[in-house]
Amino acid sequence: MIARSRERGSRSWQRCVAFTCAMVVCFFSVNTHAMTRVGLWGAPSAVVQQLRSTQPQIDWQAEPLGADTQLHIAWHADAYDRLLTAEKREPILLLISSLTQRNLARAHDSALLWGPPLLQQVRLARRVMPLAKRVGVIARQGLDREAQLSQARHLETLAAGVRSEGITLVPLLLTPPISARALAEASEQVDIFVATNDEVLFNRDTAKLILLTAYRHQKALIGPSPAFVSAGAVATMAVPKLALIAELIARVERWQKTGRLGEPLTVDQFQPLLNPQVARSLGLYLTPDLLREAQP
Amino acid sequence: MNADSASGWIKVYLATWVSCSSLSLSADELGFDGNQVAIPTVISAARLTQSVLDTPASITVIDRAMIRALGTRELPDILRLVPGMVVGRESGSEAFVGYHGTSADGARRMQVLVDGRSIYEAALARVDWIGLPLDVEDIERIEVVRGPNSATYGANSFFAVVNIITRNVQEVPNAELLVRAGDDHIRDGFARLSLHGLGGDWAWSVFHREDTGFDINARKKTPFKDDKVVDGGYGKGQYTTVNDGLLTLSAGFSRMVAEQARRNDTSIYRELPVATLETGYVGVHWDQPLNSQHRLNLKANINTLSRDEPWYVRIPYLVVSPELTALFAQDKSLANRFADDPVMTCASPDFVTNARLRAVCLRLADRNYTDLRNYTTNQDYREQRVEVEVSDLWLPLPSLRVVLGANLSQSQASSVNFLNGDAENRVSSGFGHAEWRLSDQWLLNVGAAAERDDQSGENFSPRVALSWQLKPNQVLRAIHSRAVRTPDIAESQFDAHYYATTDDRSQRAYDGVFFQSAKADGNAKTERIRSNELSYFAQYQSLPISLDVRLFRDELDLTRNQLEIDDLIISGYEYYLMRGAEVSTEWRPSSFQRVQLNYAYLRVNRPSDRGNENTDFVPTHSGSAIWAWYDPNGWRGSLAYGFYNNLNKDLFFDRLDAHVGHVLRVSEKQTLDLGLTAQVRLTRDAELRRDNGVDSPQRIWASVGWRY
């Protein structure tokens, strides 16, 4: 009797444990299914790891194959084009330096713009080379008429804005792909080059030619992106990785709440990013203030 | 949790995380390969691309902007801007360029490279500056390593290395024409075509230069025939290979026809000798990154040179006869006395005691021996050098860069006149250099070359340089280096004879060999230098001025080798001590203006008070000042002054050069380039040699160029 009672008690206890386990599994399973799955396209693995550790409540997946992804992040324009070609229906958040050269293909897509404003780049040029009077801004020749006019107006406004600071802004309109010959001729007109946020002019294929040509003529280049600084540009204004990741997560969380990505957003937190080795080779002296500002 | 609080939490989290991460997105995160381009600062000091703050030697760089602002038409004039460099014209067709001026014959104590290829002539240890298969328009920049550099480039990089770097073919205009005309019958032309095709980028140029050189013999006040015409071409093609490698093919040729003014005063010539000098080369250079730690560099080139200098003379058979040759073999002095004054020599007591003199004197009565005949002889020679070099740039640590390599060169020379046939020499060497950044402030450069020369044996040339970076743009260097100059083929194997043939071949019985001859004993010495240098280089950004100060003490074991048929000297070692200081400063009030001041003080302790060819061209004081200006709107100009004192004992040379030019845009893609250059001698001393005189102190020319 007692033994039977014990057996029943033991079974009840086992059922209780099994039920509890089942509930726990069910809870976590339901919870997992409730997590937002975000696909990251073209993002380096370090960034994926960083997002996972920073915001673990979102399921960050690098280039996921399944169809259950709810939002895509395109780390650059090539990745965005790949997603469009693959006919992904979910909204896409594109990380790009600027949208002046391309438009978003769909209304429910959005962008996070990390390209530094030209005015800040020109002022950085002056800080890197305090005696620079003629700052050459390399921009694209051959845009459509409206874009060309818009670019010209922007450069004129900018030139007027920095004139009082003793800077003569020299627009250098070059047809892509940039040739060494054109850049060599342009180098005779200016003290220092500033690159615009134009990925057609400044990309991985043109970086080496641009940098080598500039340096053959002992001209420093304020690059359009941190990638150019790593490749050999003397400096750029850049969004700190911290700020960019935070903005990205905020954007995703906003989308989680509202179901909309909203209008493209320019990240407005910039700080100098320097290449002291290049500066030294070109005989440029980076002031302690500038070096301090560039520290993480 | 709302979005704002989430962002706040994330920022706090990231603030902790980011302290261990990089500041912002790096190259690979945006699709770049992450390799920084090699910044072309200077490459000549150690075969490494280095900042001028890091080089193990003092360096002068003359860039394209300065070359254009100078408006010069010949390479040596550009080198006047190098402190301590002595530049002068031996004649209209021969330039003397020597760092610290110690070599009176050619550039025998300096290595000269074009894109890393030696143009030092192996047979006669000279550099043909004027006949170089290259025009000034082909030059991108010139790097001059001031100080011994055998550790990097082997023997003959004794006092300095001049590396001429040609223009990048991607940067030159699609098409270009240039003409110059002016005083002294200056008539120059230059044309270049470049294109992208055949899988790479190409540029070909041809040039023509001519002028009349010096005008008068400054000693005798007689006219001086010194004309020269140079024609040449140069081509270069560049291919990008896998993994950002670069394959460069290049070729050049030139032909110079030059009147030999130095033979003006000898009456035996029926006409002034004219030398035709032809040079050519083909080369290949492959620069290939292998992986993140190794970069392969492979060079091979073939250089040829030929000099034809026929002499049309009118002399009696007696001077090429076996009788006088036999006398010379027995008693050189007596034979030379006889040649100078036969009557007096035959009337001397030697007539009685010397049978060979008697035999010669007896021929004086024979008209077959004494009648003047037309003969042809020559001073021709040929030379060829094949050179192969392989090196590896190895990056074992972020703070350590190493270059290791080997070089093999085979030289052949042929000259009946100088060598009585053919001669050759093979040189094999291994070299290495390490640049080790000990800390942020300390940099150690160590290098050495071990060389085996068939003629002179084995040599070892080390160099150690320690740099202390006082401030970010200021460095103090201490350098010790040893270098060698090995004897050239002619010094080692000199065997000179002038074979004379009658122009009228019916009189071939009177062909002969000029009685004078000379033969080296094969014991020419390898010259050595032990150099200690303390130098300071600074770029003061706020002014902005750069300052380069070099203090040096060179101990020299030099020889005095004079390869003259009537006065052959192959000397033993003589000890010289050379001390001095060089200061070079450049002020750039803007990117478009430069003011340069260069000064060198040299003091030589020589074996005797008498000057000799090792010290004849060593100026105690020399210097230059230049203001160069290039306006972004197309104007450019320069005003330059240079001087040397104590040349050839007491000659003073100074000159003022001025240039103004303007580029006019005639269409979107076409420009016209107008220029005017003047060189004005301020003092009337002869230039370098006492004969070298000019009828007018100034030389002015204009140029017109078209570019597309």
PDB file of C-alpha atoms in Angstrom, chain A residues 75-249:
ATOM      1  CA  TRP A  75      25.920  47.110 -45.279  1.00  0.00           C
ATOM      2  CA  HIS A  76      26.689  48.771 -48.593  1.00  0.00           C
ATOM      3  CA  ALA A  77      25.098  49.511 -51.963  1.00  0.00           C
ATOM      4  CA  ASP A  78      26.266  46.252 -53.532  1.00  0.00           C
ATOM      5  CA  ALA A  79      24.499  44.287 -50.812  1.00  0.00           C
ATOM      6  CA  TYR A  80      21.358  46.376 -51.346  1.00  0.00           C
ATOM      7  CA  ASP A  81      21.414  45.589 -55.055  1.00  0.00           C
ATOM      8  CA  ARG A  82      21.849  41.909 -54.297  1.00  0.00           C
ATOM      9  CA  LEU A  83      18.784  41.926 -52.066  1.00  0.00           C
ATOM     10  CA  LEU A  84      16.734  43.673 -54.724  1.00  0.00           C
ATOM     11  CA  THR A  85      17.865  41.172 -57.321  1.00  0.00           C
ATOM     12  CA  ALA A  86      16.865  38.353 -54.975  1.00  0.00           C
ATOM     13  CA  GLU A  87      13.394  39.996 -54.787  1.00  0.00           C
ATOM     14  CA  LYS A  88      13.313  40.142 -51.005  1.00  0.00           C
ATOM     15  CA  ARG A  89       9.985  41.654 -50.007  1.00  0.00           C
ATOM     16  CA  GLU A  90      10.906  42.675 -46.478  1.00  0.00           C
ATOM     17  CA  PRO A  91      12.051  46.251 -45.830  1.00  0.00           C
ATOM     18  CA  ILE A  92      15.743  47.000 -46.209  1.00  0.00           C
ATOM     19  CA  LEU A  93      17.812  49.439 -44.198  1.00  0.00           C
ATOM     20  CA  LEU A  94      20.779  50.537 -46.278  1.00  0.00           C
ATOM     21  CA  LEU A  95      24.012  51.871 -44.771  1.00  0.00           C
ATOM     22  CA  ILE A  96      25.543  54.225 -47.282  1.00  0.00           C
ATOM     23  CA  SER A  97      27.670  57.354 -47.249  1.00  0.00           C
ATOM     24  CA  SER A  98      25.063  59.459 -49.046  1.00  0.00           C
ATOM     25  CA  LEU A  99      22.049  59.217 -51.306  1.00  0.00           C
ATOM     26  CA  THR A 100      23.099  61.888 -53.744  1.00  0.00           C
ATOM     27  CA  GLN A 101      24.213  59.368 -56.335  1.00  0.00           C
ATOM     28  CA  ARG A 102      21.452  56.787 -55.961  1.00  0.00           C
ATOM     29  CA  ASN A 103      17.863  56.498 -54.767  1.00  0.00           C
ATOM     30  CA  LEU A 104      16.197  53.889 -52.660  1.00  0.00           C
ATOM     31  CA  ALA A 105      14.305  51.518 -54.917  1.00  0.00           C
ATOM     32  CA  ARG A 106      11.238  51.016 -52.704  1.00  0.00           C
ATOM     33  CA  ALA A 107       9.150  53.255 -50.515  1.00  0.00           C
ATOM     34  CA  HIS A 108       9.395  51.058 -47.426  1.00  0.00           C
ATOM     35  CA  ASP A 109      13.195  50.914 -47.521  1.00  0.00           C
ATOM     36  CA  SER A 110      15.281  53.440 -45.654  1.00  0.00           C
ATOM     37  CA  ALA A 111      18.903  54.401 -45.161  1.00  0.00           C
ATOM     38  CA  LEU A 112      21.381  55.351 -42.527  1.00  0.00           C
ATOM     39  CA  LEU A 113      23.786  57.893 -44.023  1.00  0.00           C
ATOM     40  CA  TRP A 114      27.258  57.897 -42.511  1.00  0.00           C
ATOM     41  CA  GLY A 115      29.121  60.077 -45.025  1.00  0.00           C
ATOM     42  CA  PRO A 116      30.709  63.166 -43.503  1.00  0.00           C
ATOM     43  CA  PRO A 117      29.389  66.591 -44.536  1.00  0.00           C
ATOM     44  CA  LEU A 118      31.680  68.297 -47.023  1.00  0.00           C
ATOM     45  CA  LEU A 119      32.021  71.383 -44.858  1.00  0.00           C
ATOM     46  CA  GLN A 120      33.480  69.306 -42.029  1.00  0.00           C
ATOM     47  CA  GLN A 121      35.849  67.622 -44.478  1.00  0.00           C
ATOM     48  CA  VAL A 122      37.075  70.974 -45.825  1.00  0.00           C
ATOM     49  CA  ARG A 123      37.637  72.251 -42.303  1.00  0.00           C
ATOM     50  CA  LEU A 124      39.499  69.056 -41.458  1.00  0.00           C
ATOM     51  CA  ALA A 125      41.736  69.690 -44.480  1.00  0.00           C
ATOM     52  CA  ARG A 126      42.615  73.071 -43.042  1.00  0.00           C
ATOM     53  CA  ARG A 127      43.354  71.534 -39.642  1.00  0.00           C
ATOM     54  CA  VAL A 128      45.605  68.882 -41.164  1.00  0.00           C
ATOM     55  CA  MET A 129      47.375  71.487 -43.284  1.00  0.00           C
ATOM     56  CA  PRO A 130      46.945  74.860 -41.589  1.00  0.00           C
ATOM     57  CA  LEU A 131      48.631  76.759 -44.417  1.00  0.00           C
ATOM     58  CA  ALA A 132      46.377  75.297 -47.091  1.00  0.00           C
ATOM     59  CA  LYS A 133      44.612  78.073 -48.933  1.00  0.00           C
ATOM     60  CA  ARG A 134      43.331  76.272 -52.008  1.00  0.00           C
ATOM     61  CA  VAL A 135      41.332  73.192 -51.105  1.00  0.00           C
ATOM     62  CA  GLY A 136      40.372  71.081 -54.107  1.00  0.00           C
ATOM     63  CA  VAL A 137      37.067  69.254 -53.797  1.00  0.00           C
ATOM     64  CA  ILE A 138      36.936  66.307 -56.172  1.00  0.00           C
ATOM     65  CA  ALA A 139      33.405  65.903 -57.467  1.00  0.00           C
ATOM     66  CA  ARG A 140      31.811  64.130 -60.368  1.00  0.00           C
ATOM     67  CA  GLN A 141      31.489  65.483 -63.883  1.00  0.00           C
ATOM     68  CA  GLY A 142      28.790  63.925 -66.012  1.00  0.00           C
ATOM     69  CA  LEU A 143      25.846  63.742 -63.643  1.00  0.00           C
ATOM     70  CA  ASP A 144      22.426  64.410 -65.094  1.00  0.00           C
ATOM     71  CA  ARG A 145      21.635  68.067 -65.577  1.00  0.00           C
ATOM     72  CA  GLU A 146      19.619  68.496 -62.407  1.00  0.00           C
ATOM     73  CA  ALA A 147      22.135  66.699 -60.217  1.00  0.00           C
ATOM     74  CA  GLN A 148      24.994  68.631 -61.782  1.00  0.00           C
ATOM     75  CA  LEU A 149      23.249  71.926 -61.041  1.00  0.00           C
ATOM     76  CA  SER A 150      22.488  70.822 -57.518  1.00  0.00           C
ATOM     77  CA  GLN A 151      26.101  69.842 -56.997  1.00  0.00           C
ATOM     78  CA  ALA A 152      27.320  73.152 -58.409  1.00  0.00           C
ATOM     79  CA  ARG A 153      24.969  75.094 -56.098  1.00  0.00           C
ATOM     80  CA  HIS A 154      26.134  73.069 -53.118  1.00  0.00           C
ATOM     81  CA  LEU A 155      29.784  73.725 -53.912  1.00  0.00           C
ATOM     82  CA  GLU A 156      29.133  77.429 -54.465  1.00  0.00           C
ATOM     83  CA  THR A 157      27.382  77.704 -51.134  1.00  0.00           C
ATOM     84  CA  LEU A 158      30.183  75.838 -49.478  1.00  0.00           C
ATOM     85  CA  ALA A 159      32.823  78.018 -51.144  1.00  0.00           C
ATOM     86  CA  ALA A 160      31.046  81.144 -49.943  1.00  0.00           C
ATOM     87  CA  GLY A 161      30.838  79.695 -46.446  1.00  0.00           C
ATOM     88  CA  VAL A 162      34.559  79.007 -46.096  1.00  0.00           C
ATOM     89  CA  ARG A 163      35.810  82.104 -47.888  1.00  0.00           C
ATOM     90  CA  SER A 164      35.790  84.064 -44.653  1.00  0.00           C
ATOM     91  CA  GLU A 165      38.059  81.405 -43.152  1.00  0.00           C
ATOM     92  CA  GLY A 166      40.672  82.149 -45.808  1.00  0.00           C
ATOM     93  CA  ILE A 167      39.934  79.010 -47.791  1.00  0.00           C
ATOM     94  CA  THR A 168      39.518  79.091 -51.541  1.00  0.00           C
ATOM     95  CA  LEU A 169      37.446  76.091 -52.468  1.00  0.00           C
ATOM     96  CA  VAL A 170      38.407  74.793 -55.906  1.00  0.00           C
ATOM     97  CA  PRO A 171      35.833  72.438 -57.460  1.00  0.00           C
ATOM     98  CA  LEU A 172      37.654  69.736 -59.409  1.00  0.00           C
ATOM     99  CA  LEU A 173      35.060  68.078 -61.614  1.00  0.00           C
ATOM    100  CA  LEU A 174      36.375  64.764 -62.889  1.00  0.00           C
ATOM    101  CA  THR A 175      34.724  62.204 -65.118  1.00  0.00           C
ATOM    102  CA  PRO A 176      34.663  58.683 -63.688  1.00  0.00           C
ATOM    103  CA  PRO A 177      36.691  56.612 -63.651  1.00  0.00           C
ATOM    104  CA  ILE A 178      39.262  59.102 -62.365  1.00  0.00           C
ATOM    105  CA  SER A 179      42.430  59.004 -64.443  1.00  0.00           C
ATOM    106  CA  ALA A 180      45.904  59.593 -63.060  1.00  0.00           C
ATOM    107  CA  ARG A 181      46.421  62.214 -65.750  1.00  0.00           C
ATOM    108  CA  ALA A 182      43.359  64.242 -64.711  1.00  0.00           C
ATOM    109  CA  LEU A 183      44.287  64.054 -61.061  1.00  0.00           C
ATOM    110  CA  ALA A 184      47.893  65.008 -61.804  1.00  0.00           C
ATOM    111  CA  GLU A 185      46.689  68.116 -63.643  1.00  0.00           C
ATOM    112  CA  ALA A 186      44.298  68.936 -60.822  1.00  0.00           C
ATOM    113  CA  SER A 187      47.109  68.651 -58.290  1.00  0.00           C
ATOM    114  CA  GLU A 188      48.781  71.683 -59.840  1.00  0.00           C
ATOM    115  CA  GLN A 189      45.857  73.859 -58.794  1.00  0.00           C
ATOM    116  CA  VAL A 190      45.424  73.041 -55.130  1.00  0.00           C
ATOM    117  CA  ASP A 191      47.190  72.565 -51.811  1.00  0.00           C
ATOM    118  CA  ILE A 192      45.182  69.559 -50.666  1.00  0.00           C
ATOM    119  CA  PHE A 193      42.439  67.293 -51.998  1.00  0.00           C
ATOM    120  CA  VAL A 194      39.087  66.600 -50.370  1.00  0.00           C
ATOM    121  CA  ALA A 195      37.028  63.683 -51.627  1.00  0.00           C
ATOM    122  CA  THR A 196      33.249  63.849 -51.841  1.00  0.00           C
ATOM    123  CA  ASN A 197      30.915  61.051 -50.738  1.00  0.00           C
ATOM    124  CA  ASP A 198      30.697  59.631 -54.215  1.00  0.00           C
ATOM    125  CA  GLU A 199      31.190  55.899 -54.437  1.00  0.00           C
ATOM    126  CA  VAL A 200      31.317  56.081 -58.199  1.00  0.00           C
ATOM    127  CA  LEU A 201      34.456  58.207 -57.980  1.00  0.00           C
ATOM    128  CA  PHE A 202      35.891  56.777 -54.787  1.00  0.00           C
ATOM    129  CA  ASN A 203      35.720  53.050 -54.406  1.00  0.00           C
ATOM    130  CA  ARG A 204      37.959  50.065 -53.885  1.00  0.00           C
ATOM    131  CA  ASP A 205      38.889  49.965 -57.565  1.00  0.00           C
ATOM    132  CA  THR A 206      40.001  53.582 -57.753  1.00  0.00           C
ATOM    133  CA  ALA A 207      41.529  53.999 -54.291  1.00  0.00           C
ATOM    134  CA  LYS A 208      45.055  52.906 -55.156  1.00  0.00           C
ATOM    135  CA  LEU A 209      45.324  55.014 -58.283  1.00  0.00           C
ATOM    136  CA  ILE A 210      43.941  58.098 -56.561  1.00  0.00           C
ATOM    137  CA  LEU A 211      46.167  57.826 -53.528  1.00  0.00           C
ATOM    138  CA  LEU A 212      49.346  57.021 -55.433  1.00  0.00           C
ATOM    139  CA  THR A 213      48.795  59.849 -57.892  1.00  0.00           C
ATOM    140  CA  ALA A 214      48.087  62.333 -55.119  1.00  0.00           C
ATOM    141  CA  TYR A 215      51.206  61.297 -53.248  1.00  0.00           C
ATOM    142  CA  ARG A 216      53.400  61.377 -56.337  1.00  0.00           C
ATOM    143  CA  HIS A 217      52.529  65.060 -56.387  1.00  0.00           C
ATOM    144  CA  GLN A 218      52.961  65.417 -52.626  1.00  0.00           C
ATOM    145  CA  LYS A 219      49.293  66.284 -52.122  1.00  0.00           C
ATOM    146  CA  ALA A 220      47.410  64.998 -49.118  1.00  0.00           C
ATOM    147  CA  LEU A 221      43.918  63.569 -49.553  1.00  0.00           C
ATOM    148  CA  ILE A 222      41.075  63.885 -47.093  1.00  0.00           C
ATOM    149  CA  GLY A 223      39.363  60.604 -47.865  1.00  0.00           C
ATOM    150  CA  PRO A 224      35.643  60.034 -48.189  1.00  0.00           C
ATOM    151  CA  SER A 225      35.563  57.196 -45.684  1.00  0.00           C
ATOM    152  CA  PRO A 226      37.522  55.342 -43.028  1.00  0.00           C
ATOM    153  CA  ALA A 227      38.285  52.736 -45.660  1.00  0.00           C
ATOM    154  CA  PHE A 228      40.256  55.337 -47.585  1.00  0.00           C
ATOM    155  CA  VAL A 229      42.166  56.302 -44.459  1.00  0.00           C
ATOM    156  CA  SER A 230      43.104  52.671 -43.924  1.00  0.00           C
ATOM    157  CA  ALA A 231      44.166  52.534 -47.561  1.00  0.00           C
ATOM    158  CA  GLY A 232      46.360  55.617 -47.197  1.00  0.00           C
ATOM    159  CA  ALA A 233      44.320  58.843 -47.086  1.00  0.00           C
ATOM    160  CA  VAL A 234      45.634  61.228 -44.478  1.00  0.00           C
ATOM    161  CA  ALA A 235      42.324  61.753 -42.641  1.00  0.00           C
ATOM    162  CA  THR A 236      38.553  61.859 -42.797  1.00  0.00           C
ATOM    163  CA  MET A 237      35.665  62.810 -40.593  1.00  0.00           C
ATOM    164  CA  ALA A 238      34.002  59.574 -39.583  1.00  0.00           C
ATOM    165  CA  VAL A 239      31.102  58.282 -37.582  1.00  0.00           C
ATOM    166  CA  PRO A 240      32.519  56.340 -34.650  1.00  0.00           C
ATOM    167  CA  LYS A 241      31.580  52.693 -34.812  1.00  0.00           C
ATOM    168  CA  LEU A 242      29.910  53.082 -31.438  1.00  0.00           C
ATOM    169  CA  ALA A 243      27.576  55.747 -32.747  1.00  0.00           C
ATOM    170  CA  LEU A 244      26.787  53.940 -35.965  1.00  0.00           C
ATOM    171  CA  ILE A 245      25.902  50.695 -34.214  1.00  0.00           C
ATOM    172  CA  ALA A 246      23.769  52.557 -31.701  1.00  0.00           C
ATOM    173  CA  GLU A 247      21.881  54.380 -34.457  1.00  0.00           C
ATOM    174  CA  LEU A 248      21.392  51.119 -36.306  1.00  0.00           C
ATOM    175  CA  ILE A 249      19.940  49.393 -33.291  1.00  0.00           C
TER     176      ILE A 249
END
